Amino acid sequence: MDALKTRIIGPALSIGVIALTAHILRIVSPKFGQLVSEEANRYGYLRHIHSRIITNAEEIAFYGGHKVEMQQLRQAYNRLVNQMTTIFNQKLWFIMLEQFFMKYVWSGTGMIMVSLPILTGSDVGLATVRNTVISESRVSERTQYLTTARNLLISAADAIERLMSSYKEIVSLAGYTFRVAGMMDVFEETALGVYCKTSVIESNQSNGIIEFRNGKPIAKGRIIYSDDPENMSISLRAVPVVTPNCDIVVPKLTLCIEPGVHLLITGPNGCGKSSLFRILSGLWPIYAGELQIPRPVKDVPCMFYIPQRPYMSIGSLCDQIIYPDTREDMNRKHITENELVSILKMVSLQHIAQRDSFDVVRDWKDILSGGEKQRMAIARLFYHRPRYALLDECTSAVSIDVESSIYEIAKGMGITLLTITHRPTLWKYHTHILEFDGLGSWQFRKMNADEEQKEQFLL
């Protein structure tokens, strides 16, 4: 009868302990499904911001919006790190509790099951133990040697497996560190003005315009920042327009743009119109000559670039208008929301402020139409009020009447316009013209009234 009870109590005890531990773990287990789902969501948002920066890198560089983008990137990264830290903290105590149950509670239960026949004093159990000891006395030493050898082999195999796995992880880590090190090298070279791009021409094909050293082009041009308040002009002296691949678009360009000299830039596609804006904004190196521009003053940018495809940042309606400024910059400039409403009225976007408040966050890239996005970019121009505006087909999707009003307001604010356009209706808002022929030649001259009327008549 005692032996029967022992056979029943052992399995029942093991099943009960397993069921109890499973129930406890289920009750105290964190909601890992929701935590991992939120982690995936935040990781996807971080990748989304990265892809936006890569896609719109040139527009962000033109605007000088690196601080705003860095702030958004850090916020997304910190949110992901906080979520991952939460998951790791939850896993830490849960795995410790789980291992405690499996290693100690379950092992202790197994020891109790083995010792039940001895504790209950069962004759059958004692007789079985006595017979087992007698029958195995002769092979105990052999069994000990076999067990020891088996354990050593298992330990050696486990160690070799860990060594091989560690090698694979180290190789993977080396790949990541190599990419990060390459990125840091590019940052350092960019800060030093060293531009290493794959050249499509040889040094003997540059006609002496570009100097090469060790097969790499050397940016020997100078950028001079003028601090004289009486000299706010932009001047280029023998500056070549050269692409990053060392294609020479214009061998030498020399001109001077005074405040109030509204310049119209024309020419065929690929002749160097947008390339000139990239050089003026400092995105492309100067391989020869000299560029003189006014030094930017705090809260008054020297130049403000507006592309044909405006960049809509992540944020509220207010963030779109003041980009690349932040709310702190706006408050420091003592600009109120009423002034922002007035700016929207200048570009015929007051209906957006009436429909949405300035604090509503939306996906403005998809909500606004092409013409509304271009007018929003013009609103940024009126907010910042720079000395020079670099307009690259920025009103191609805007109606002619609104476009005319925008140019009149910009000139009334004292903003000097440098415009790339194919619309003859805009000629009347400019005083000078820069014509590229697409073959490397150019002509800078003053526009006359007869020429302007002729272009309007042709339209």
Tab-separated table of C-alpha atoms in Angstrom:
chain	number	residue	atom	x	y	z
A	1	MET	CA	0.000	0.000	0.000
A	2	ASP	CA	2.858	2.400	0.818
A	3	ALA	CA	4.546	1.643	-2.471
A	4	LEU	CA	1.317	2.458	-4.334
A	5	LYS	CA	1.011	5.796	-2.519
A	6	THR	CA	4.628	6.602	-3.373
A	7	ARG	CA	4.043	5.903	-7.053
A	8	ILE	CA	0.985	8.212	-7.026
A	9	ILE	CA	2.418	11.051	-4.924
A	10	GLY	CA	5.563	11.489	-7.048
A	11	PRO	CA	3.927	12.157	-10.455
A	12	ALA	CA	1.135	14.174	-8.833
A	13	LEU	CA	3.686	16.372	-7.057
A	14	SER	CA	5.653	17.009	-10.268
A	15	ILE	CA	2.514	17.848	-12.275
A	16	GLY	CA	1.274	20.170	-9.541
A	17	VAL	CA	4.576	22.034	-9.253
A	18	ILE	CA	4.828	22.492	-13.046
A	19	ALA	CA	1.238	23.715	-13.293
A	20	LEU	CA	1.713	26.110	-10.367
A	21	THR	CA	4.924	27.627	-11.748
A	22	ALA	CA	3.353	27.995	-15.202
A	23	HIS	CA	0.384	29.809	-13.651
A	24	ILE	CA	2.639	32.143	-11.649
A	25	LEU	CA	4.788	32.946	-14.677
A	26	ARG	CA	1.723	33.671	-16.768
A	27	ILE	CA	0.341	36.068	-14.145
A	28	VAL	CA	3.549	38.014	-13.551
A	29	SER	CA	4.800	37.914	-17.149
A	30	PRO	CA	5.103	41.393	-18.757
A	31	LYS	CA	3.180	42.022	-21.971
A	32	PHE	CA	6.121	41.309	-24.235
A	33	GLY	CA	3.917	41.303	-27.328
A	34	GLN	CA	2.879	44.923	-26.839
A	35	LEU	CA	6.394	45.963	-25.823
A	36	VAL	CA	7.974	44.410	-28.928
A	37	SER	CA	5.247	45.890	-31.135
A	38	GLU	CA	5.956	49.375	-29.776
A	39	GLU	CA	9.685	48.802	-30.249
A	40	ALA	CA	9.118	47.873	-33.903
A	41	ASN	CA	6.949	50.975	-34.324
A	42	ARG	CA	9.629	53.287	-32.924
A	43	TYR	CA	12.345	51.567	-34.922
A	44	GLY	CA	10.311	52.035	-38.100
A	45	TYR	CA	9.830	55.734	-37.267
A	46	LEU	CA	13.589	56.145	-36.825
A	47	ARG	CA	14.216	54.501	-40.197
A	48	HIS	CA	11.551	56.775	-41.705
A	49	ILE	CA	13.341	59.896	-40.472
A	50	HIS	CA	16.649	58.544	-41.809
A	51	SER	CA	15.130	57.929	-45.245
A	52	ARG	CA	13.616	61.442	-45.290
A	53	ILE	CA	16.994	62.995	-44.549
A	54	ILE	CA	18.702	60.902	-47.246
A	55	THR	CA	16.017	61.734	-49.826
A	56	ASN	CA	15.975	65.467	-49.058
A	57	ALA	CA	19.630	65.919	-48.108
A	58	GLU	CA	20.299	68.705	-50.608
A	59	GLU	CA	17.198	70.715	-49.681
A	60	ILE	CA	18.011	70.379	-45.967
A	61	ALA	CA	21.576	71.532	-46.619
A	62	PHE	CA	20.326	74.532	-48.618
A	63	TYR	CA	17.946	75.530	-45.821
A	64	GLY	CA	20.561	74.931	-43.133
A	65	GLY	CA	18.075	72.724	-41.312
A	66	HIS	CA	20.647	70.324	-39.868
A	67	LYS	CA	19.919	71.405	-36.285
A	68	VAL	CA	16.184	70.747	-36.583
A	69	GLU	CA	16.730	67.406	-38.310
A	70	MET	CA	19.323	66.386	-35.725
A	71	GLN	CA	16.897	67.252	-32.933
A	72	GLN	CA	14.136	65.139	-34.492
A	73	LEU	CA	16.572	62.313	-35.128
A	74	ARG	CA	17.806	62.365	-31.532
A	75	GLN	CA	14.245	62.379	-30.203
A	76	ALA	CA	13.316	59.344	-32.308
A	77	TYR	CA	16.537	57.569	-31.301
A	78	ASN	CA	16.033	58.303	-27.590
A	79	ARG	CA	12.447	57.026	-27.759
A	80	LEU	CA	13.708	53.765	-29.278
A	81	VAL	CA	16.494	53.451	-26.689
A	82	ASN	CA	14.036	54.040	-23.828
A	83	GLN	CA	11.698	51.369	-25.174
A	84	MET	CA	14.534	48.867	-25.613
A	85	THR	CA	15.761	49.632	-22.084
A	86	THR	CA	12.266	48.979	-20.744
A	87	ILE	CA	12.152	45.613	-22.521
A	88	PHE	CA	15.600	44.627	-21.242
A	89	ASN	CA	14.667	45.554	-17.656
A	90	GLN	CA	11.469	43.536	-17.875
A	91	LYS	CA	13.297	40.569	-19.366
A	92	LEU	CA	15.976	40.693	-16.653
A	93	TRP	CA	13.780	40.020	-13.638
A	94	PHE	CA	11.400	37.740	-15.567
A	95	ILE	CA	14.218	35.497	-16.828
A	96	MET	CA	15.727	35.407	-13.329
A	97	LEU	CA	12.377	34.299	-11.899
A	98	GLU	CA	11.898	31.785	-14.697
A	99	GLN	CA	15.366	30.298	-14.201
A	100	PHE	CA	14.787	30.138	-10.443
A	101	PHE	CA	11.678	28.030	-10.928
A	102	MET	CA	13.238	25.780	-13.542
A	103	LYS	CA	16.626	25.236	-11.923
A	104	TYR	CA	15.813	25.213	-8.225
A	105	VAL	CA	12.096	24.599	-7.696
A	106	TRP	CA	11.820	21.896	-10.320
A	107	SER	CA	15.152	20.332	-9.322
A	108	GLY	CA	14.119	20.353	-5.665
A	109	THR	CA	10.844	18.696	-6.604
A	110	GLY	CA	12.760	15.982	-8.469
A	111	MET	CA	14.954	15.350	-5.415
A	112	ILE	CA	11.868	14.995	-3.264
A	113	MET	CA	10.396	12.486	-5.710
A	114	VAL	CA	13.597	10.415	-5.657
A	115	SER	CA	13.802	10.457	-1.861
A	116	LEU	CA	10.145	9.579	-1.223
A	117	PRO	CA	10.763	5.805	-0.974
A	118	ILE	CA	13.465	6.379	1.629
A	119	LEU	CA	11.477	8.958	3.588
A	120	THR	CA	8.360	6.787	3.684
A	121	GLY	CA	10.407	3.683	4.773
A	122	SER	CA	9.033	1.442	2.075
A	123	ASP	CA	10.411	-2.130	2.281
A	124	VAL	CA	10.131	-2.518	-1.411
A	125	GLY	CA	12.090	0.662	-1.890
A	126	LEU	CA	14.796	-0.352	0.585
A	127	ALA	CA	15.106	-3.809	-0.947
A	128	THR	CA	15.381	-2.318	-4.398
A	129	VAL	CA	18.121	0.054	-3.305
A	130	ARG	CA	20.013	-2.776	-1.538
A	131	ASN	CA	19.866	-5.070	-4.571
A	132	THR	CA	20.927	-2.268	-6.904
A	133	VAL	CA	24.006	-1.464	-4.826
A	134	ILE	CA	25.099	-5.123	-4.756
A	135	SER	CA	24.554	-5.697	-8.483
A	136	GLU	CA	26.428	-2.574	-9.563
A	137	SER	CA	29.383	-2.744	-7.222
A	138	ARG	CA	31.585	-4.390	-9.852
A	139	VAL	CA	31.071	-1.821	-12.639
A	140	SER	CA	31.061	1.367	-10.563
A	141	GLU	CA	34.624	2.293	-11.439
A	142	ARG	CA	34.067	1.766	-15.175
A	143	THR	CA	30.905	3.843	-15.044
A	144	GLN	CA	32.759	6.630	-13.226
A	145	TYR	CA	35.491	6.780	-15.880
A	146	LEU	CA	32.910	6.702	-18.701
A	147	THR	CA	30.881	9.498	-17.142
A	148	THR	CA	33.943	11.644	-16.531
A	149	ALA	CA	35.128	11.225	-20.118
A	150	ARG	CA	31.667	11.997	-21.463
A	151	ASN	CA	31.424	15.181	-19.431
A	152	LEU	CA	34.855	16.307	-20.596
A	153	LEU	CA	33.976	15.722	-24.246
A	154	ILE	CA	30.693	17.597	-23.885
A	155	SER	CA	32.455	20.523	-22.200
A	156	ALA	CA	35.138	20.624	-24.909
A	157	ALA	CA	32.532	20.571	-27.691
A	158	ASP	CA	30.585	23.363	-25.974
A	159	ALA	CA	33.731	25.462	-25.627
A	160	ILE	CA	34.649	25.011	-29.309
A	161	GLU	CA	31.094	25.897	-30.322
A	162	ARG	CA	31.218	29.100	-28.259
A	163	LEU	CA	34.578	29.967	-29.771
A	164	MET	CA	33.251	29.595	-33.320
A	165	SER	CA	30.126	31.606	-32.506
A	166	SER	CA	32.235	34.351	-30.955
A	167	TYR	CA	34.367	34.528	-34.100
A	168	LYS	CA	31.276	35.057	-36.249
A	169	GLU	CA	30.008	37.789	-33.923
A	170	ILE	CA	33.406	39.523	-33.938
A	171	VAL	CA	33.501	39.461	-37.744
A	172	SER	CA	29.989	40.958	-37.897
A	173	LEU	CA	30.983	43.635	-35.394
A	174	ALA	CA	34.073	44.445	-37.455
A	175	GLY	CA	31.859	45.050	-40.488
A	176	TYR	CA	29.713	47.555	-38.578
A	177	THR	CA	32.714	49.337	-37.090
A	178	PHE	CA	34.310	49.611	-40.542
A	179	ARG	CA	31.244	51.422	-41.886
A	180	VAL	CA	31.096	53.730	-38.866
A	181	ALA	CA	34.813	54.484	-39.143
A	182	GLY	CA	34.393	55.326	-42.831
A	183	MET	CA	31.539	57.695	-41.999
A	184	MET	CA	33.622	59.453	-39.337
A	185	ASP	CA	36.504	59.825	-41.813
A	186	VAL	CA	34.168	61.491	-44.320
A	187	PHE	CA	32.924	63.890	-41.628
A	188	GLU	CA	36.489	64.862	-40.724
A	189	GLU	CA	37.517	65.342	-44.361
A	190	THR	CA	34.430	67.450	-45.053
A	191	ALA	CA	35.211	69.658	-42.058
A	192	LEU	CA	38.742	70.142	-43.430
A	193	GLY	CA	37.483	70.897	-46.933
A	194	VAL	CA	38.807	67.666	-48.450
A	195	TYR	CA	36.415	66.339	-51.083
A	196	CYS	CA	37.243	62.940	-52.523
A	197	LYS	CA	34.828	61.969	-55.273
A	198	THR	CA	35.139	59.537	-58.132
A	199	SER	CA	36.332	61.669	-61.068
A	200	VAL	CA	35.052	61.049	-64.569
A	201	ILE	CA	37.889	63.035	-66.171
A	202	GLU	CA	41.619	62.749	-65.942
A	203	SER	CA	43.881	65.508	-64.687
A	204	ASN	CA	45.140	66.206	-68.222
A	205	GLN	CA	41.555	66.815	-69.396
A	206	SER	CA	40.791	69.659	-66.984
A	207	ASN	CA	42.714	72.271	-69.044
A	208	GLY	CA	44.494	73.491	-65.944
A	209	ILE	CA	41.251	74.619	-64.269
A	210	ILE	CA	41.355	71.888	-61.627
A	211	GLU	CA	44.541	70.880	-59.874
A	212	PHE	CA	44.917	67.211	-58.986
A	213	ARG	CA	47.058	65.696	-56.286
A	214	ASN	CA	47.406	61.912	-56.022
A	215	GLY	CA	44.546	61.628	-58.463
A	216	LYS	CA	42.218	63.754	-56.316
A	217	PRO	CA	40.985	67.273	-57.167
A	218	ILE	CA	42.164	70.054	-54.873
A	219	ALA	CA	39.765	72.851	-53.931
A	220	LYS	CA	42.089	75.861	-54.162
A	221	GLY	CA	39.391	78.525	-54.357
A	222	ARG	CA	38.792	80.948	-51.510
A	223	ILE	CA	35.613	82.038	-49.755
A	224	ILE	CA	35.860	85.503	-48.235
A	225	TYR	CA	33.233	86.678	-45.744
A	226	SER	CA	32.766	90.424	-45.738
A	227	ASP	CA	32.082	92.186	-42.437
A	228	ASP	CA	31.758	95.632	-44.001
A	229	PRO	CA	28.120	96.839	-43.629
A	230	GLU	CA	28.706	99.106	-46.630
A	231	ASN	CA	29.674	96.146	-48.816
A	232	MET	CA	26.922	93.536	-48.859
A	233	SER	CA	27.507	92.406	-52.420
A	234	ILE	CA	28.130	88.896	-53.747
A	235	SER	CA	31.066	88.676	-56.117
A	236	LEU	CA	32.669	85.821	-58.018
A	237	ARG	CA	36.125	86.236	-59.532
A	238	ALA	CA	37.200	83.566	-62.042
A	239	VAL	CA	35.226	80.856	-60.230
A	240	PRO	CA	34.696	77.687	-62.304
A	241	VAL	CA	31.405	75.808	-62.049
A	242	VAL	CA	32.527	72.219	-61.503
A	243	THR	CA	30.373	69.257	-60.486
A	244	PRO	CA	31.488	66.813	-57.770
A	245	ASN	CA	32.466	64.402	-60.567
A	246	CYS	CA	34.819	67.111	-61.904
A	247	ASP	CA	32.707	67.902	-64.964
A	248	ILE	CA	33.538	71.499	-65.909
A	249	VAL	CA	30.259	73.237	-66.711
A	250	VAL	CA	31.580	76.804	-66.855
A	251	PRO	CA	35.376	77.364	-66.978
A	252	LYS	CA	35.335	80.820	-65.369
A	253	LEU	CA	32.541	82.946	-63.990
A	254	THR	CA	33.051	86.546	-62.902
A	255	LEU	CA	30.222	88.797	-61.776
A	256	CYS	CA	29.169	91.101	-58.939
A	257	ILE	CA	25.662	91.236	-57.499
A	258	GLU	CA	24.900	94.331	-55.452
A	259	PRO	CA	21.894	94.628	-53.127
A	260	GLY	CA	18.932	95.638	-55.274
A	261	VAL	CA	20.374	93.976	-58.393
A	262	HIS	CA	17.616	91.473	-59.109
A	263	LEU	CA	19.201	88.819	-61.296
A	264	LEU	CA	17.395	86.564	-63.743
A	265	ILE	CA	19.325	83.385	-64.659
A	266	THR	CA	18.421	81.607	-67.898
A	267	GLY	CA	19.850	78.922	-70.120
A	268	PRO	CA	19.274	75.346	-71.301
A	269	ASN	CA	19.132	72.365	-68.994
A	270	GLY	CA	22.481	71.343	-67.496
A	271	CYS	CA	24.168	74.656	-68.231
A	272	GLY	CA	25.006	75.434	-64.579
A	273	LYS	CA	22.082	77.493	-63.264
A	274	SER	CA	21.349	75.392	-60.155
A	275	SER	CA	25.046	74.589	-59.860
A	276	LEU	CA	25.713	78.292	-59.312
A	277	PHE	CA	23.309	78.269	-56.371
A	278	ARG	CA	25.078	75.249	-54.894
A	279	ILE	CA	28.392	77.091	-55.060
A	280	LEU	CA	26.926	80.243	-53.505
A	281	SER	CA	25.421	78.177	-50.673
A	282	GLY	CA	28.685	76.363	-49.992
A	283	LEU	CA	27.438	72.895	-50.958
A	284	TRP	CA	30.022	72.496	-53.723
A	285	PRO	CA	33.720	73.279	-53.327
A	286	ILE	CA	35.430	76.088	-55.206
A	287	TYR	CA	38.344	74.673	-57.172
A	288	ALA	CA	39.722	78.069	-58.254
A	289	GLY	CA	39.026	81.769	-58.038
A	290	GLU	CA	37.448	83.702	-55.228
A	291	LEU	CA	33.929	84.019	-53.817
A	292	GLN	CA	33.064	86.947	-51.586
A	293	ILE	CA	29.788	86.977	-49.676
A	294	PRO	CA	28.497	88.924	-46.655
A	295	ARG	CA	29.007	87.223	-43.337
A	296	PRO	CA	25.703	85.893	-41.951
A	297	VAL	CA	24.368	87.977	-39.084
A	298	LYS	CA	22.441	86.461	-36.197
A	299	ASP	CA	18.712	86.169	-37.034
A	300	VAL	CA	19.321	87.682	-40.516
A	301	PRO	CA	20.542	85.050	-43.019
A	302	CYS	CA	22.578	86.232	-45.966
A	303	MET	CA	20.979	83.886	-48.510
A	304	PHE	CA	17.872	81.743	-48.458
A	305	TYR	CA	17.339	79.050	-51.066
A	306	ILE	CA	13.916	77.877	-52.266
A	307	PRO	CA	13.935	74.824	-54.561
A	308	GLN	CA	11.330	73.795	-57.094
A	309	ARG	CA	10.434	70.842	-54.878
A	310	PRO	CA	10.057	72.337	-51.378
A	311	TYR	CA	10.933	70.254	-48.357
A	312	MET	CA	8.181	69.775	-45.781
A	313	SER	CA	9.601	68.866	-42.381
A	314	ILE	CA	8.023	66.748	-39.671
A	315	GLY	CA	6.059	68.924	-37.302
A	316	SER	CA	3.217	71.397	-36.981
A	317	LEU	CA	2.057	74.165	-39.285
A	318	CYS	CA	4.150	76.625	-37.313
A	319	ASP	CA	7.223	74.434	-37.814
A	320	GLN	CA	6.683	74.525	-41.596
A	321	ILE	CA	6.648	78.329	-41.690
A	322	ILE	CA	9.628	78.976	-39.418
A	323	TYR	CA	11.851	76.127	-40.723
A	324	PRO	CA	14.774	75.812	-40.072
A	325	ASP	CA	14.090	77.831	-36.906
A	326	THR	CA	12.638	76.221	-33.805
A	327	ARG	CA	9.938	77.521	-31.484
A	328	GLU	CA	12.667	78.832	-29.180
A	329	ASP	CA	14.186	80.814	-32.053
A	330	MET	CA	10.771	82.189	-32.950
A	331	ASN	CA	10.129	83.341	-29.370
A	332	ARG	CA	13.602	84.864	-29.199
A	333	LYS	CA	12.818	86.895	-32.309
A	334	HIS	CA	9.549	88.037	-30.651
A	335	ILE	CA	7.445	86.823	-33.573
A	336	THR	CA	3.823	86.057	-32.687
A	337	GLU	CA	1.239	83.814	-34.306
A	338	ASN	CA	-0.585	86.889	-35.612
A	339	GLU	CA	2.500	87.720	-37.660
A	340	LEU	CA	2.534	84.166	-38.981
A	341	VAL	CA	-1.088	84.612	-40.043
A	342	SER	CA	-0.104	87.793	-41.886
A	343	ILE	CA	2.688	85.899	-43.657
A	344	LEU	CA	0.238	83.200	-44.750
A	345	LYS	CA	-2.065	85.894	-46.125
A	346	MET	CA	0.807	87.210	-48.249
A	347	VAL	CA	1.034	83.840	-50.009
A	348	SER	CA	-2.744	83.143	-50.015
A	349	LEU	CA	-2.555	80.296	-47.482
A	350	GLN	CA	-4.641	81.823	-44.709
A	351	HIS	CA	-7.256	79.098	-45.194
A	352	ILE	CA	-4.805	76.531	-43.787
A	353	ALA	CA	-4.449	78.523	-40.550
A	354	GLN	CA	-8.251	78.775	-40.338
A	355	ARG	CA	-8.649	75.030	-40.907
A	356	ASP	CA	-5.810	73.851	-38.650
A	357	SER	CA	-4.186	75.510	-35.681
A	358	PHE	CA	-0.461	76.233	-35.659
A	359	ASP	CA	0.160	73.348	-33.232
A	360	VAL	CA	-1.517	70.575	-35.241
A	361	VAL	CA	1.004	68.006	-36.497
A	362	ARG	CA	0.187	66.534	-39.906
A	363	ASP	CA	1.942	64.907	-42.829
A	364	TRP	CA	2.201	68.158	-44.778
A	365	LYS	CA	4.068	66.517	-47.627
A	366	ASP	CA	0.902	64.633	-48.584
A	367	ILE	CA	-1.742	67.114	-47.388
A	368	LEU	CA	-0.554	70.196	-49.278
A	369	SER	CA	-0.747	70.381	-53.049
A	370	GLY	CA	2.232	71.237	-55.222
A	371	GLY	CA	1.305	74.912	-55.449
A	372	GLU	CA	0.572	75.130	-51.713
A	373	LYS	CA	3.953	73.621	-50.882
A	374	GLN	CA	5.698	76.180	-53.083
A	375	ARG	CA	3.765	79.007	-51.423
A	376	MET	CA	4.663	77.587	-48.003
A	377	ALA	CA	8.312	77.796	-49.016
A	378	ILE	CA	7.772	81.453	-49.989
A	379	ALA	CA	6.215	81.987	-46.548
A	380	ARG	CA	9.508	80.810	-45.042
A	381	LEU	CA	11.263	83.419	-47.156
A	382	PHE	CA	9.016	86.183	-45.783
A	383	TYR	CA	9.538	84.898	-42.243
A	384	HIS	CA	13.362	84.930	-42.417
A	385	ARG	CA	13.721	88.039	-44.634
A	386	PRO	CA	17.239	87.333	-45.937
A	387	ARG	CA	19.338	89.760	-47.957
A	388	TYR	CA	19.348	87.497	-51.011
A	389	ALA	CA	16.766	84.956	-52.167
A	390	LEU	CA	17.889	82.088	-54.411
A	391	LEU	CA	14.726	81.077	-56.265
A	392	ASP	CA	15.048	77.910	-58.350
A	393	GLU	CA	11.784	77.560	-60.331
A	394	CYS	CA	10.059	77.973	-56.970
A	395	THR	CA	6.740	79.263	-58.391
A	396	SER	CA	6.285	76.896	-61.330
A	397	ALA	CA	3.045	75.515	-59.809
A	398	VAL	CA	1.711	78.882	-58.601
A	399	SER	CA	-0.826	80.932	-60.527
A	400	ILE	CA	0.467	84.039	-62.283
A	401	ASP	CA	-1.517	86.516	-60.160
A	402	VAL	CA	-0.301	85.047	-56.861
A	403	GLU	CA	3.211	84.783	-58.286
A	404	SER	CA	3.213	88.487	-59.204
A	405	SER	CA	2.031	89.444	-55.739
A	406	ILE	CA	4.759	87.328	-54.144
A	407	TYR	CA	7.535	88.989	-56.180
A	408	GLU	CA	6.197	92.465	-55.432
A	409	ILE	CA	6.120	91.735	-51.690
A	410	ALA	CA	9.639	90.264	-51.751
A	411	LYS	CA	11.041	93.351	-53.489
A	412	GLY	CA	9.152	95.574	-51.070
A	413	MET	CA	10.881	93.808	-48.154
A	414	GLY	CA	14.257	94.715	-49.610
A	415	ILE	CA	15.123	91.146	-50.619
A	416	THR	CA	17.429	90.882	-53.633
A	417	LEU	CA	16.126	88.203	-56.008
A	418	LEU	CA	18.264	85.681	-57.875
A	419	THR	CA	15.762	83.745	-59.940
A	420	ILE	CA	15.964	80.730	-62.211
A	421	THR	CA	12.816	80.624	-64.308
A	422	HIS	CA	11.442	79.968	-67.774
A	423	ARG	CA	8.416	82.213	-67.295
A	424	PRO	CA	8.753	85.459	-69.282
A	425	THR	CA	6.184	87.085	-66.968
A	426	LEU	CA	8.850	87.299	-64.260
A	427	TRP	CA	11.341	89.265	-66.330
A	428	LYS	CA	9.829	92.572	-65.297
A	429	TYR	CA	10.755	91.978	-61.657
A	430	HIS	CA	14.488	91.811	-62.445
A	431	THR	CA	17.096	94.339	-63.429
A	432	HIS	CA	19.906	92.135	-64.759
A	433	ILE	CA	20.183	88.859	-66.626
A	434	LEU	CA	22.770	86.074	-66.590
A	435	GLU	CA	22.571	83.882	-69.692
A	436	PHE	CA	24.318	80.522	-70.049
A	437	ASP	CA	24.589	78.976	-73.509
A	438	GLY	CA	25.219	75.420	-72.282
A	439	LEU	CA	28.682	75.313	-73.900
A	440	GLY	CA	30.592	76.978	-71.080
A	441	SER	CA	30.038	80.573	-72.135
A	442	TRP	CA	27.909	83.126	-70.321
A	443	GLN	CA	26.785	86.747	-70.513
A	444	PHE	CA	25.942	89.063	-67.612
A	445	ARG	CA	24.187	92.290	-68.570
A	446	LYS	CA	21.528	94.738	-67.591
A	447	MET	CA	18.024	94.168	-68.912
A	448	ASN	CA	16.378	96.885	-70.961
A	449	ALA	CA	12.725	97.743	-71.187
A	450	ASP	CA	12.403	96.818	-74.862
A	451	GLU	CA	13.707	93.304	-74.244
A	452	GLU	CA	11.329	92.843	-71.327
A	453	GLN	CA	8.316	93.945	-73.355
A	454	LYS	CA	9.344	91.649	-76.181
A	455	GLU	CA	9.420	88.629	-73.893
A	456	GLN	CA	5.997	89.448	-72.490
A	457	PHE	CA	4.641	89.857	-76.012
A	458	LEU	CA	5.964	86.435	-76.998
A	459	LEU	CA	4.168	84.898	-74.068
